[in-house]
PDB file of C-alpha atoms in Angstrom:
ATOM      1  CA  MET G   8     214.560  62.640  51.054  1.00 75.00           C
ATOM      2  CA  PRO G   9     214.321  60.580  47.464  1.00 91.00           C
ATOM      3  CA  THR G  10     217.175  60.940  45.336  1.00 96.00           C
ATOM      4  CA  TYR G  11     217.413  59.341  41.836  1.00 98.00           C
ATOM      5  CA  THR G  12     220.376  59.308  39.709  1.00 98.00           C
ATOM      6  CA  VAL G  13     219.693  58.156  36.074  1.00 98.00           C
ATOM      7  CA  THR G  14     222.646  56.967  34.076  1.00 97.00           C
ATOM      8  CA  TYR G  15     222.496  55.761  30.504  1.00 96.00           C
ATOM      9  CA  SER G  16     224.796  54.339  28.279  1.00 95.00           C
ATOM     10  CA  ASN G  17     224.454  53.909  24.381  1.00 94.00           C
ATOM     11  CA  VAL G  18     221.062  56.012  24.293  1.00 94.00           C
ATOM     12  CA  LYS G  19     220.662  59.317  23.619  1.00 93.00           C
ATOM     13  CA  LEU G  20     217.892  61.189  26.096  1.00 95.00           C
ATOM     14  CA  SER G  21     216.450  64.515  24.768  1.00 96.00           C
ATOM     15  CA  SER G  22     216.052  67.234  27.225  1.00 96.00           C
ATOM     16  CA  THR G  23     212.022  66.461  26.695  1.00 97.00           C
ATOM     17  CA  GLN G  24     213.081  62.991  27.470  1.00 96.00           C
ATOM     18  CA  MET G  25     214.956  63.829  30.735  1.00 97.00           C
ATOM     19  CA  GLU G  26     212.336  66.321  31.877  1.00 96.00           C
ATOM     20  CA  ASN G  27     209.406  63.384  31.033  1.00 97.00           C
ATOM     21  CA  ILE G  28     211.310  60.975  33.314  1.00 97.00           C
ATOM     22  CA  ALA G  29     211.779  63.228  35.974  1.00 97.00           C
ATOM     23  CA  GLN G  30     208.313  64.182  36.396  1.00 96.00           C
ATOM     24  CA  ALA G  31     207.217  60.526  36.079  1.00 96.00           C
ATOM     25  CA  ILE G  32     209.808  59.683  38.965  1.00 97.00           C
ATOM     26  CA  THR G  33     208.677  62.393  41.075  1.00 96.00           C
ATOM     27  CA  LYS G  34     204.756  61.406  40.578  1.00 95.00           C
ATOM     28  CA  THR G  35     205.633  57.899  41.259  1.00 95.00           C
ATOM     29  CA  HIS G  36     207.427  58.602  44.190  1.00 94.00           C
ATOM     30  CA  ASN G  37     204.745  60.924  45.363  1.00 93.00           C
ATOM     31  CA  GLU G  38     201.893  58.355  44.902  1.00 93.00           C
ATOM     32  CA  CYS G  39     203.803  55.280  46.327  1.00 93.00           C
ATOM     33  CA  THR G  40     205.223  57.012  49.444  1.00 90.00           C
ATOM     34  CA  GLY G  41     202.851  59.976  50.176  1.00 88.00           C
ATOM     35  CA  ALA G  42     206.109  62.091  50.302  1.00 87.00           C
ATOM     36  CA  ASN G  43     205.783  65.441  49.153  1.00 88.00           C
ATOM     37  CA  THR G  44     206.953  66.194  45.497  1.00 92.00           C
ATOM     38  CA  TYR G  45     209.338  69.089  46.764  1.00 90.00           C
ATOM     39  CA  PHE G  46     211.675  65.948  48.239  1.00 90.00           C
ATOM     40  CA  VAL G  47     211.921  64.037  45.263  1.00 94.00           C
ATOM     41  CA  GLN G  48     215.088  65.107  42.659  1.00 95.00           C
ATOM     42  CA  VAL G  49     216.436  63.240  39.422  1.00 98.00           C
ATOM     43  CA  ILE G  50     219.801  63.567  38.582  1.00 98.00           C
ATOM     44  CA  PHE G  51     221.068  62.570  34.858  1.00 98.00           C
ATOM     45  CA  GLN G  52     224.216  61.368  34.196  1.00 97.00           C
ATOM     46  CA  GLU G  53     225.241  60.205  30.602  1.00 95.00           C
ATOM     47  CA  THR G  54     227.985  57.341  30.465  1.00 94.00           C
ATOM     48  CA  THR G  55     230.992  58.407  27.874  1.00 86.00           C
ATOM     49  CA  SER G  56     231.293  55.194  25.087  1.00 82.00           C
ATOM     50  CA  SER G  57     234.092  52.908  26.734  1.00 86.00           C
ATOM     51  CA  LYS G  58     233.046  53.682  30.272  1.00 92.00           C
ATOM     52  CA  HIS G  59     230.422  50.808  30.984  1.00 92.00           C
ATOM     53  CA  PHE G  60     230.844  47.367  31.317  1.00 93.00           C
ATOM     54  CA  ILE G  61     228.954  44.104  32.054  1.00 91.00           C
ATOM     55  CA  SER G  62     231.048  41.069  32.884  1.00 93.00           C
ATOM     56  CA  GLY G  63     233.983  42.647  32.324  1.00 95.00           C
ATOM     57  CA  LYS G  64     232.967  43.096  28.597  1.00 93.00           C
ATOM     58  CA  LEU G  65     232.037  46.849  26.866  1.00 92.00           C
ATOM     59  CA  VAL G  66     228.539  47.445  26.932  1.00 91.00           C
ATOM     60  CA  GLN G  67     227.244  47.862  23.495  1.00 92.00           C
ATOM     61  CA  ASP G  68     223.668  48.077  23.571  1.00 93.00           C
ATOM     62  CA  SER G  69     221.454  51.026  25.374  1.00 95.00           C
ATOM     63  CA  GLN G  70     221.222  50.324  28.998  1.00 95.00           C
ATOM     64  CA  ILE G  71     219.274  53.265  31.515  1.00 97.00           C
ATOM     65  CA  PHE G  72     220.164  52.404  35.887  1.00 97.00           C
ATOM     66  CA  LEU G  73     218.232  53.990  38.083  1.00 98.00           C
ATOM     67  CA  HIS G  74     219.711  54.297  41.384  1.00 98.00           C
ATOM     68  CA  GLY G  75     217.453  55.545  43.893  1.00 97.00           C
ATOM     69  CA  GLN G  76     218.225  56.377  47.606  1.00 96.00           C
ATOM     70  CA  ILE G  77     214.852  56.701  49.879  1.00 94.00           C
ATOM     71  CA  ARG G  78     214.358  56.975  53.655  1.00 89.00           C
ATOM     72  CA  ALA G  79     213.796  53.765  55.213  1.00 90.00           C
ATOM     73  CA  GLY G  80     210.847  52.010  57.321  1.00 85.00           C
ATOM     74  CA  ARG G  81     208.890  51.374  53.977  1.00 88.00           C
ATOM     75  CA  PRO G  82     207.564  48.086  53.548  1.00 92.00           C
ATOM     76  CA  PRO G  83     208.676  45.993  50.922  1.00 94.00           C
ATOM     77  CA  GLU G  84     205.691  45.613  49.001  1.00 95.00           C
ATOM     78  CA  LEU G  85     205.557  49.051  48.535  1.00 94.00           C
ATOM     79  CA  LYS G  86     209.025  49.378  47.517  1.00 94.00           C
ATOM     80  CA  GLU G  87     208.536  46.734  45.015  1.00 96.00           C
ATOM     81  CA  LYS G  88     205.040  48.879  43.685  1.00 96.00           C
ATOM     82  CA  LEU G  89     207.421  51.669  43.481  1.00 96.00           C
ATOM     83  CA  ILE G  90     210.504  49.325  41.415  1.00 97.00           C
ATOM     84  CA  LEU G  91     208.296  48.329  38.965  1.00 97.00           C
ATOM     85  CA  ALA G  92     206.212  51.743  38.269  1.00 96.00           C
ATOM     86  CA  MET G  93     209.780  53.321  38.061  1.00 96.00           C
ATOM     87  CA  ARG G  94     210.321  50.827  35.340  1.00 97.00           C
ATOM     88  CA  GLU G  95     207.100  51.651  33.526  1.00 96.00           C
ATOM     89  CA  ALA G  96     208.160  55.522  33.722  1.00 96.00           C
ATOM     90  CA  LEU G  97     211.454  54.902  32.465  1.00 97.00           C
ATOM     91  CA  ILE G  98     210.276  52.295  28.987  1.00 97.00           C
ATOM     92  CA  GLU G  99     207.508  54.965  28.571  1.00 96.00           C
ATOM     93  CA  ASN G 100     209.659  57.551  28.387  1.00 96.00           C
ATOM     94  CA  SER G 101     212.997  55.944  26.602  1.00 95.00           C
ATOM     95  CA  GLY G 102     211.755  54.072  24.459  1.00 94.00           C
ATOM     96  CA  LEU G 103     213.827  51.011  25.638  1.00 96.00           C
ATOM     97  CA  SER G 104     212.446  47.454  26.505  1.00 97.00           C
ATOM     98  CA  LYS G 105     212.302  46.117  30.355  1.00 97.00           C
ATOM     99  CA  ASP G 106     215.857  44.242  29.491  1.00 97.00           C
ATOM    100  CA  GLN G 107     217.411  46.923  28.936  1.00 97.00           C
ATOM    101  CA  ILE G 108     216.216  49.139  32.334  1.00 97.00           C
ATOM    102  CA  TRP G 109     218.251  48.508  35.462  1.00 97.00           C
ATOM    103  CA  ILE G 110     216.552  49.715  38.996  1.00 98.00           C
ATOM    104  CA  TYR G 111     218.002  49.617  42.296  1.00 97.00           C
ATOM    105  CA  ILE G 112     216.191  50.994  45.749  1.00 96.00           C
ATOM    106  CA  VAL G 113     218.605  51.559  48.914  1.00 95.00           C
ATOM    107  CA  ASP G 114     217.036  52.596  52.103  1.00 93.00           C
ATOM    108  CA  LEU G 115     218.904  55.403  54.221  1.00 92.00           C
ATOM    109  CA  ILE G 116     218.523  56.196  57.958  1.00 90.00           C
ATOM    110  CA  PRO G 117     216.839  59.516  58.211  1.00 85.00           C
ATOM    111  CA  ALA G 118     218.908  60.556  60.604  1.00 87.00           C
ATOM    112  CA  GLN G 119     221.772  60.256  58.405  1.00 90.00           C
ATOM    113  CA  MET G 120     220.574  62.362  55.584  1.00 89.00           C
ATOM    114  CA  MET G 121     219.995  66.190  55.708  1.00 89.00           C
ATOM    115  CA  GLU G 122     217.556  68.118  53.127  1.00 88.00           C
ATOM    116  CA  TYR G 123     217.136  72.160  53.029  1.00 89.00           C
ATOM    117  CA  GLY G 124     219.854  72.327  55.606  1.00 90.00           C
ATOM    118  CA  GLU G 125     217.761  70.116  58.342  1.00 90.00           C
ATOM    119  CA  ILE G 126     218.122  66.506  59.190  1.00 90.00           C
ATOM    120  CA  LEU G 127     215.384  64.311  57.602  1.00 88.00           C
ATOM    121  CA  PRO G 128     212.469  63.477  59.934  1.00 85.00           C
ATOM    122  CA  LEU G 129     211.451  59.985  60.257  1.00 83.00           C
ATOM    123  CA  SER G 130     208.186  58.831  57.873  1.00 79.00           C
ATOM    124  CA  GLY G 131     204.879  59.912  59.068  1.00 80.00           C
ATOM    125  CA  LYS G 132     206.571  63.246  60.740  1.00 84.00           C
ATOM    126  CA  GLU G 133     207.227  65.507  57.986  1.00 85.00           C
ATOM    127  CA  ASN G 134     204.610  68.032  58.799  1.00 88.00           C
ATOM    128  CA  GLU G 135     206.360  68.290  62.069  1.00 90.00           C
ATOM    129  CA  TRP G 136     209.564  68.978  60.049  1.00 90.00           C
ATOM    130  CA  PHE G 137     207.948  70.992  57.690  1.00 91.00           C
ATOM    131  CA  ALA G 138     206.625  73.820  60.465  1.00 92.00           C
ATOM    132  CA  SER G 139     210.091  73.729  61.764  1.00 92.00           C
ATOM    133  CA  LEU G 140     211.408  75.539  58.855  1.00 91.00           C
ATOM    134  CA  SER G 141     211.532  79.233  58.288  1.00 93.00           C
ATOM    135  CA  SER G 142     208.908  80.886  56.769  1.00 93.00           C
ATOM    136  CA  ASP G 143     210.477  81.724  53.619  1.00 94.00           C
ATOM    137  CA  LEU G 144     212.086  78.087  53.129  1.00 93.00           C
ATOM    138  CA  GLN G 145     208.333  77.381  53.591  1.00 92.00           C
ATOM    139  CA  ALA G 146     207.042  79.166  50.931  1.00 92.00           C
ATOM    140  CA  LYS G 147     209.744  78.280  48.549  1.00 92.00           C
ATOM    141  CA  LEU G 148     208.822  74.333  49.326  1.00 90.00           C
ATOM    142  CA  LYS G 149     205.040  75.044  48.722  1.00 90.00           C
ATOM    143  CA  ALA G 150     205.320  76.942  45.554  1.00 91.00           C
ATOM    144  CA  LEU G 151     207.965  73.671  44.356  1.00 88.00           C
ATOM    145  CA  GLU G 152     204.398  71.493  45.458  1.00 84.00           C
ATOM    146  CA  LYS G 153     202.035  73.702  43.494  1.00 78.00           C
ATOM    147  CA  ASN G 154     203.513  72.852  40.267  1.00 67.00           C
ATOM    148  CA  HIS G 155     202.327  69.116  40.979  1.00 66.00           C
TER     149      HIS G 155
END
């Protein structure tokens, strides 16, 4: 359900930092929303030099932009909590300051999303959705969830 794209400019993130950020984003999303961890995916994209501009000018300092696409239907106070926790996770794992962190959360209608080959359920209907999956896929997702 949630897909988080971490785009970063003028900073080198090590494999360990990326793994730590991915784990922190997964944990934060799970704790804030209750969504299973096997839904959370994190994608990293490094912006090559001379490809990031703010106010029409080339960005010189380090920046991280987190774009999260989540299922619609969650209250504003939960999304604020999610954004603030994501900011702290990025600061802790990147070494950047809060003014170098950008976060956008976008709501998507579950009926317009597909994961693991199935249309996603409304929030709160995850158990019925999971029960409709093949036993092989259920086993795969349970194994992913065990790791958290």
